[in-house]
CSV table of C-alpha atoms in Angstrom, one decimal:
chain,number,residue,atom,x,y,z
F,237,MET,CA,-25.6,9.5,2.9
F,238,THR,CA,-28.7,8.1,4.6
F,239,VAL,CA,-29.6,4.4,4.6
F,240,GLY,CA,-31.5,3.7,1.4
F,241,GLY,CA,-29.0,5.7,-0.7
F,242,ASP,CA,-27.2,3.9,-3.5
F,243,SER,CA,-23.7,4.4,-4.9
F,244,THR,CA,-21.7,1.9,-6.8
F,245,ALA,CA,-18.1,1.2,-7.9
F,246,HIS,CA,-17.0,-1.7,-10.0
F,247,GLY,CA,-13.6,-3.3,-10.1
F,248,GLY,CA,-12.2,-0.6,-7.9
F,249,ALA,CA,-12.7,2.0,-10.7
F,250,SER,CA,-13.6,5.5,-9.7
F,251,HIS,CA,-17.4,5.9,-9.6
F,252,ASP,CA,-19.9,7.5,-7.2
F,253,ALA,CA,-18.7,5.4,-4.3
F,254,SER,CA,-15.1,6.4,-4.6
F,255,PRO,CA,-13.7,9.2,-2.5
F,256,ALA,CA,-12.9,12.5,-4.2
F,257,GLY,CA,-9.4,12.7,-5.4
F,258,ALA,CA,-8.7,9.0,-5.0
F,259,ALA,CA,-5.7,7.7,-6.9
F,260,ALA,CA,-6.3,5.5,-10.0
F,261,ASP,CA,-6.2,1.8,-9.4
F,262,ASP,CA,-3.8,-0.6,-11.0
F,263,PRO,CA,-5.9,-2.2,-13.9
F,264,ALA,CA,-4.5,-5.7,-13.4
F,265,ALA,CA,-5.2,-5.6,-9.7
F,266,ALA,CA,-8.7,-4.1,-10.2
F,267,ALA,CA,-9.5,-7.2,-12.3
F,268,ARG,CA,-8.6,-9.4,-9.4
F,269,VAL,CA,-10.8,-7.7,-6.8
F,270,SER,CA,-14.2,-6.1,-7.6
F,271,TYR,CA,-16.6,-4.2,-5.4
F,272,THR,CA,-19.9,-2.5,-5.3
F,273,VAL,CA,-21.5,-0.2,-2.7
F,274,ARG,CA,-25.2,-0.2,-2.2
F,275,ASP,CA,-27.2,1.1,0.8
F,276,GLY,CA,-24.0,1.6,2.8
F,277,ILE,CA,-22.8,-2.0,2.2
F,278,ALA,CA,-19.7,-2.7,0.3
F,279,ASP,CA,-19.7,-6.1,-1.5
F,280,VAL,CA,-16.1,-7.0,-2.1
F,281,ARG,CA,-15.3,-10.1,-4.3
F,282,LEU,CA,-12.0,-11.9,-4.9
F,283,ASP,CA,-12.5,-12.5,-8.6
F,284,ARG,CA,-10.1,-15.1,-9.9
F,285,PRO,CA,-12.5,-18.1,-9.9
F,286,ASP,CA,-10.5,-20.2,-12.4
F,287,LYS,CA,-7.7,-20.4,-9.9
F,288,ARG,CA,-9.9,-20.7,-6.8
F,289,ASN,CA,-8.9,-17.0,-6.1
F,290,ALA,CA,-5.3,-18.0,-5.5
F,291,LEU,CA,-3.1,-15.1,-4.4
F,292,ASP,CA,-0.7,-13.5,-6.9
F,293,PRO,CA,0.9,-10.0,-6.9
F,294,ALA,CA,-2.1,-8.5,-8.6
F,295,MET,CA,-4.5,-10.1,-6.1
F,296,PHE,CA,-2.5,-8.7,-3.2
F,297,THR,CA,-2.5,-5.3,-4.7
F,298,GLY,CA,-6.2,-5.4,-5.5
F,299,LEU,CA,-7.1,-6.3,-2.0
F,300,VAL,CA,-5.0,-3.4,-0.6
F,301,GLN,CA,-6.2,-0.8,-3.1
F,302,VAL,CA,-9.9,-1.7,-2.6
F,303,GLY,CA,-9.5,-1.8,1.2
F,304,GLU,CA,-7.8,1.6,1.1
F,305,ARG,CA,-10.5,3.0,-1.2
F,306,LEU,CA,-13.3,1.8,1.1
F,307,ARG,CA,-11.5,3.1,4.2
F,308,ALA,CA,-11.6,6.6,2.7
F,309,ASP,CA,-15.3,6.4,1.7
F,310,PRO,CA,-17.6,7.8,4.4
F,311,ALA,CA,-20.7,6.3,2.7
F,312,VAL,CA,-19.5,2.8,3.6
F,313,ARG,CA,-21.0,1.4,6.8
F,314,VAL,CA,-20.3,-2.3,6.5
F,315,VAL,CA,-18.1,-4.5,4.2
F,316,VAL,CA,-18.9,-8.1,3.0
F,317,LEU,CA,-15.8,-9.9,1.8
F,318,SER,CA,-16.2,-13.1,-0.3
F,319,GLY,CA,-14.8,-15.0,-3.2
F,320,ASN,CA,-16.3,-15.8,-6.6
F,321,GLY,CA,-16.3,-19.4,-7.9
F,322,ARG,CA,-15.7,-22.6,-5.9
F,323,SER,CA,-13.6,-21.2,-3.1
F,324,PHE,CA,-13.0,-18.1,-0.9
F,325,CYS,CA,-9.3,-18.3,-1.5
F,326,ALA,CA,-7.1,-21.4,-1.9
F,327,GLY,CA,-3.9,-19.5,-0.8
F,328,LEU,CA,-0.8,-18.6,-2.6
F,329,ASP,CA,-0.6,-19.3,-6.3
F,330,VAL,CA,1.4,-22.5,-6.9
F,331,ALA,CA,3.6,-20.6,-9.4
F,332,ALA,CA,5.0,-18.6,-6.5
F,333,PHE,CA,6.2,-21.8,-4.8
F,334,GLU,CA,7.9,-22.9,-8.0
F,335,ALA,CA,9.6,-19.6,-8.2
F,336,MET,CA,11.0,-20.1,-4.7
F,337,THR,CA,12.7,-23.3,-5.8
F,338,THR,CA,14.5,-21.5,-8.6
F,339,GLY,CA,15.6,-18.5,-6.7
F,340,GLU,CA,13.3,-16.2,-8.5
F,341,HIS,CA,11.5,-15.4,-5.2
F,342,THR,CA,14.0,-15.6,-2.3
F,343,ARG,CA,13.2,-12.5,-0.3
F,344,PRO,CA,10.1,-11.2,1.6
F,345,ASP,CA,8.1,-8.4,0.2
F,346,GLU,CA,9.8,-5.0,0.3
F,347,ALA,CA,8.6,-2.7,3.0
F,348,ARG,CA,5.8,-0.4,1.8
F,349,SER,CA,5.0,3.1,3.0
F,350,THR,CA,2.2,2.9,5.6
F,351,ASP,CA,1.3,4.4,8.9
F,352,GLY,CA,0.1,1.1,10.2
F,353,PRO,CA,2.0,-1.9,11.6
F,354,ALA,CA,1.7,-4.0,8.4
F,355,ARG,CA,4.7,-3.3,6.2
F,356,SER,CA,4.7,-6.0,3.5
F,357,LEU,CA,2.2,-6.2,0.7
F,358,GLY,CA,0.9,-9.6,1.9
F,359,GLN,CA,0.5,-8.3,5.4
F,360,GLN,CA,-1.4,-5.3,4.2
F,361,ALA,CA,-3.7,-7.4,2.1
F,362,ALA,CA,-4.9,-9.1,5.3
F,363,HIS,CA,-4.6,-6.2,7.8
F,364,VAL,CA,-6.3,-3.5,5.7
F,365,TRP,CA,-9.7,-5.0,6.7
F,366,THR,CA,-8.8,-4.6,10.4
F,367,GLU,CA,-7.8,-1.0,9.8
F,368,LEU,CA,-11.2,-0.1,8.3
F,369,ALA,CA,-13.3,1.8,10.8
F,370,VAL,CA,-16.4,-0.1,9.8
F,371,PRO,CA,-17.1,-3.8,10.4
F,372,VAL,CA,-16.0,-6.4,7.9
F,373,ILE,CA,-17.9,-9.7,7.5
F,374,ALA,CA,-16.2,-12.5,5.6
F,375,ALA,CA,-18.4,-15.1,3.8
F,376,LEU,CA,-16.3,-18.3,3.4
F,377,HIS,CA,-16.9,-21.3,1.2
F,378,GLY,CA,-14.8,-24.0,-0.4
F,379,HIS,CA,-11.2,-23.4,0.6
F,380,ALA,CA,-9.7,-20.9,3.0
F,381,TYR,CA,-6.1,-22.1,3.0
F,382,GLY,CA,-2.8,-20.3,3.9
F,383,GLY,CA,-2.9,-16.7,2.9
F,384,GLY,CA,-6.6,-17.0,2.1
F,385,LEU,CA,-7.3,-17.9,5.7
F,386,GLN,CA,-5.1,-15.0,6.9
F,387,ILE,CA,-7.2,-12.6,4.8
F,388,ALA,CA,-10.3,-14.0,6.4
F,389,LEU,CA,-8.8,-13.5,9.8
F,390,GLY,CA,-8.6,-9.8,9.0
F,391,ALA,CA,-12.4,-9.7,9.1
F,392,ASP,CA,-14.3,-8.9,12.2
F,393,ILE,CA,-16.9,-11.7,11.7
F,394,ARG,CA,-16.5,-14.9,9.6
F,395,LEU,CA,-19.5,-16.9,8.4
F,396,ALA,CA,-18.6,-20.3,6.8
F,397,ALA,CA,-20.5,-22.7,4.6
F,398,PRO,CA,-20.7,-26.2,6.2
F,399,ASP,CA,-18.4,-27.6,3.6
F,400,THR,CA,-15.7,-25.0,4.0
F,401,ARG,CA,-12.2,-26.3,4.7
F,402,LEU,CA,-9.6,-24.1,6.4
F,403,SER,CA,-5.9,-24.6,7.0
F,404,VAL,CA,-2.8,-22.8,8.2
F,405,MET,CA,-1.1,-24.4,5.2
F,406,GLU,CA,2.3,-22.8,5.2
F,407,ILE,CA,4.1,-25.5,7.2
F,408,ALA,CA,3.4,-27.9,4.3
F,409,TRP,CA,5.6,-25.7,2.1
F,410,ALA,CA,8.3,-25.4,4.8
F,411,LEU,CA,7.2,-21.8,5.5
F,412,VAL,CA,5.4,-19.8,8.3
F,413,PRO,CA,2.3,-17.6,8.1
F,414,ASP,CA,3.6,-14.2,7.1
F,415,MET,CA,0.4,-12.2,6.5
F,416,THR,CA,-0.3,-11.3,10.1
F,417,GLY,CA,-1.5,-14.9,10.9
F,418,THR,CA,0.9,-15.7,13.7
F,419,GLN,CA,-0.1,-12.6,15.6
F,420,VAL,CA,-3.9,-12.8,15.0
F,421,LEU,CA,-4.6,-16.5,15.3
F,422,PRO,CA,-3.7,-17.0,19.0
F,423,GLU,CA,-6.1,-14.2,20.0
F,424,LEU,CA,-9.0,-16.1,18.3
F,425,VAL,CA,-8.3,-19.7,19.2
F,426,GLY,CA,-5.8,-19.6,22.1
F,427,ARG,CA,-2.1,-20.0,21.9
F,428,ASP,CA,-2.0,-23.8,22.2
F,429,VAL,CA,-4.6,-24.3,19.4
F,430,ALA,CA,-2.9,-21.8,17.2
F,431,MET,CA,0.4,-23.6,17.8
F,432,GLU,CA,-1.1,-27.0,16.8
F,433,LEU,CA,-2.8,-25.6,13.7
F,434,THR,CA,0.4,-23.8,12.6
F,435,LEU,CA,2.8,-26.7,13.2
F,436,THR,CA,0.6,-29.3,11.5
F,437,GLY,CA,-1.1,-27.4,8.7
F,438,ARG,CA,-4.1,-29.8,9.2
F,439,VAL,CA,-7.3,-29.1,7.4
F,440,VAL,CA,-10.2,-28.0,9.7
F,441,GLU,CA,-13.8,-28.6,8.7
F,442,ALA,CA,-16.2,-25.7,9.2
F,443,ALA,CA,-18.0,-27.2,12.2
F,444,GLU,CA,-14.7,-27.7,14.1
F,445,ALA,CA,-13.6,-24.2,13.0
F,446,ALA,CA,-16.7,-22.8,14.7
F,447,ARG,CA,-16.0,-24.7,17.9
F,448,LEU,CA,-12.4,-23.4,17.9
F,449,GLY,CA,-13.4,-19.8,17.2
F,450,LEU,CA,-11.6,-19.8,13.8
F,451,VAL,CA,-15.0,-18.8,12.3
F,452,THR,CA,-17.9,-17.1,14.0
F,453,ARG,CA,-20.5,-19.7,12.9
F,454,THR,CA,-21.6,-21.8,10.0
F,455,GLU,CA,-24.3,-20.8,7.6
F,456,ASP,CA,-25.9,-22.8,4.8
F,457,ASP,CA,-25.6,-19.7,2.6
F,458,PRO,CA,-22.8,-17.6,4.1
F,459,LEU,CA,-23.0,-14.8,1.5
F,460,ALA,CA,-26.7,-14.3,2.0
F,461,ALA,CA,-26.3,-14.5,5.8
F,462,ALA,CA,-23.4,-12.0,5.6
F,463,HIS,CA,-25.5,-9.5,3.6
F,464,ALA,CA,-28.4,-9.9,6.0
F,465,LEU,CA,-26.2,-9.2,9.0
F,466,ALA,CA,-24.6,-6.3,7.1
F,467,GLY,CA,-28.0,-4.9,6.5
F,468,GLU,CA,-28.9,-5.0,10.1
F,469,ILE,CA,-25.6,-3.3,11.1
F,470,ALA,CA,-26.0,-0.7,8.4
F,471,GLU,CA,-29.3,0.4,10.0
F,472,GLN,CA,-27.5,1.4,13.2
F,473,SER,CA,-25.8,4.7,13.9
F,474,PRO,CA,-22.6,4.7,12.0
F,475,ASP,CA,-20.9,6.7,14.7
F,476,ALA,CA,-21.8,4.1,17.4
F,477,VAL,CA,-20.8,1.2,15.1
F,478,ARG,CA,-17.4,2.6,14.4
F,479,ASP,CA,-16.7,3.3,18.0
F,480,ALA,CA,-17.9,-0.2,19.0
F,481,LYS,CA,-15.5,-1.8,16.5
F,482,TYR,CA,-12.6,0.3,17.8
F,483,LEU,CA,-13.3,-0.5,21.4
F,484,VAL,CA,-13.8,-4.2,21.0
F,485,ASN,CA,-10.6,-4.5,18.9
F,486,LEU,CA,-8.8,-2.5,21.7
F,487,ALA,CA,-9.7,-5.2,24.3
F,488,GLY,CA,-6.7,-7.3,25.3
F,489,ARG,CA,-4.3,-5.1,23.2
F,490,THR,CA,-3.9,-2.3,25.8
F,491,GLY,CA,-4.1,-1.9,29.5
F,492,LEU,CA,-7.5,-1.6,31.4
F,493,ALA,CA,-6.9,2.0,32.2
F,494,GLU,CA,-6.5,2.9,28.6
F,495,GLY,CA,-9.4,0.7,27.5
F,496,PHE,CA,-11.7,2.2,30.1
F,497,ALA,CA,-10.7,5.7,29.2
F,498,ALA,CA,-11.4,4.9,25.5
F,499,GLU,CA,-14.9,3.8,26.5
F,500,GLN,CA,-15.5,7.1,28.3
F,501,ALA,CA,-14.1,9.1,25.4
F,502,ALA,CA,-16.4,7.3,23.0
F,503,ILE,CA,-19.6,7.7,25.1
F,504,GLY,CA,-18.7,11.4,25.6
F,505,ARG,CA,-18.6,11.9,21.8
F,506,LEU,CA,-21.8,9.9,21.2
F,507,ILE,CA,-24.2,11.4,23.9
F,508,GLY,CA,-26.0,14.3,22.4
F,509,SER,CA,-24.5,13.9,18.9
F,510,PRO,CA,-26.9,14.3,15.9
F,511,ASN,CA,-27.2,10.6,15.3
F,512,GLN,CA,-27.7,9.8,19.0
F,513,VAL,CA,-30.4,12.4,19.2
F,514,GLU,CA,-32.0,10.9,16.0
F,515,ALA,CA,-32.0,7.5,17.6
F,516,VAL,CA,-33.8,8.7,20.7
F,517,ARG,CA,-36.3,10.7,18.6
F,518,ALA,CA,-37.0,7.7,16.4
F,519,LYS,CA,-37.5,5.4,19.3
F,520,GLN,CA,-39.9,7.9,20.9
F,521,SER,CA,-41.9,8.2,17.6
F,522,SER,CA,-41.8,4.4,16.8
F,523,ARG,CA,-40.2,5.1,13.4
F,524,PRO,CA,-37.0,3.9,11.7
F,525,PRO,CA,-34.1,6.3,12.4
F,526,THR,CA,-32.4,8.2,9.5
F,527,PHE,CA,-28.7,8.4,10.3
F,528,THR,CA,-26.1,10.6,8.7
F,529,ASP,CA,-22.7,9.3,7.7
F,530,PRO,CA,-19.5,10.9,9.0
F,531,ALA,CA,-18.1,13.7,6.8
């Protein structure tokens, strides 16, 4: 696909944007998370607005199945992740906490088959966005509490409305973050700040969240800003964008020798590749480049 192409998929159903041979989605989960793909940008929406997009099993499954579907779609160049209604995501459904008091929910999620480090369904709902080869931009508003915040942490960039409120809420329920948050948060805000936020569960306003590094920056209209940024990224070479995400995410998670070698491997793949040649030719001709998506 070239930039300017248009393919769509709604509710996770199999349409033009879905990879060939993709498995059918769970209908209940598809109703919780919808998506469209246009001009290389996947617009993913948590879609339980009457419950402030609270997380229940169908929402977890919907996030994973949409993430996995997008990961297999070579036409996707950028993902924008947001929530319909008053909030991005208010965290775990209150009904789940009540079930914990009655013994109906007393064990963590069963381990699920996966090649990645995230084994539970909740972890995969947050980590699947990190595993996408393309950048993910989260547009936050209203509440991003508990599991909702952890899903946002799976994005590469977080844009928040000025009135957004964020919290590592689990301690208030005598729990700990279990959707990758304990491992991801210290990298963003530092170990001491992560410790303080996790041990207190205090609510952080958007302006402070930006200062701490919990969000990238504030925007009056984060969804519009996310799409504008996504459009800018989608116009770049998809090969270079994918390698850039991989390399930046590798930083601090491996030794310098491996990181430097990964840089050299990436630049070796890119120099002289069709999209890199197109970038050079377009610059020389003062015209917009026309890039080709990976097969």
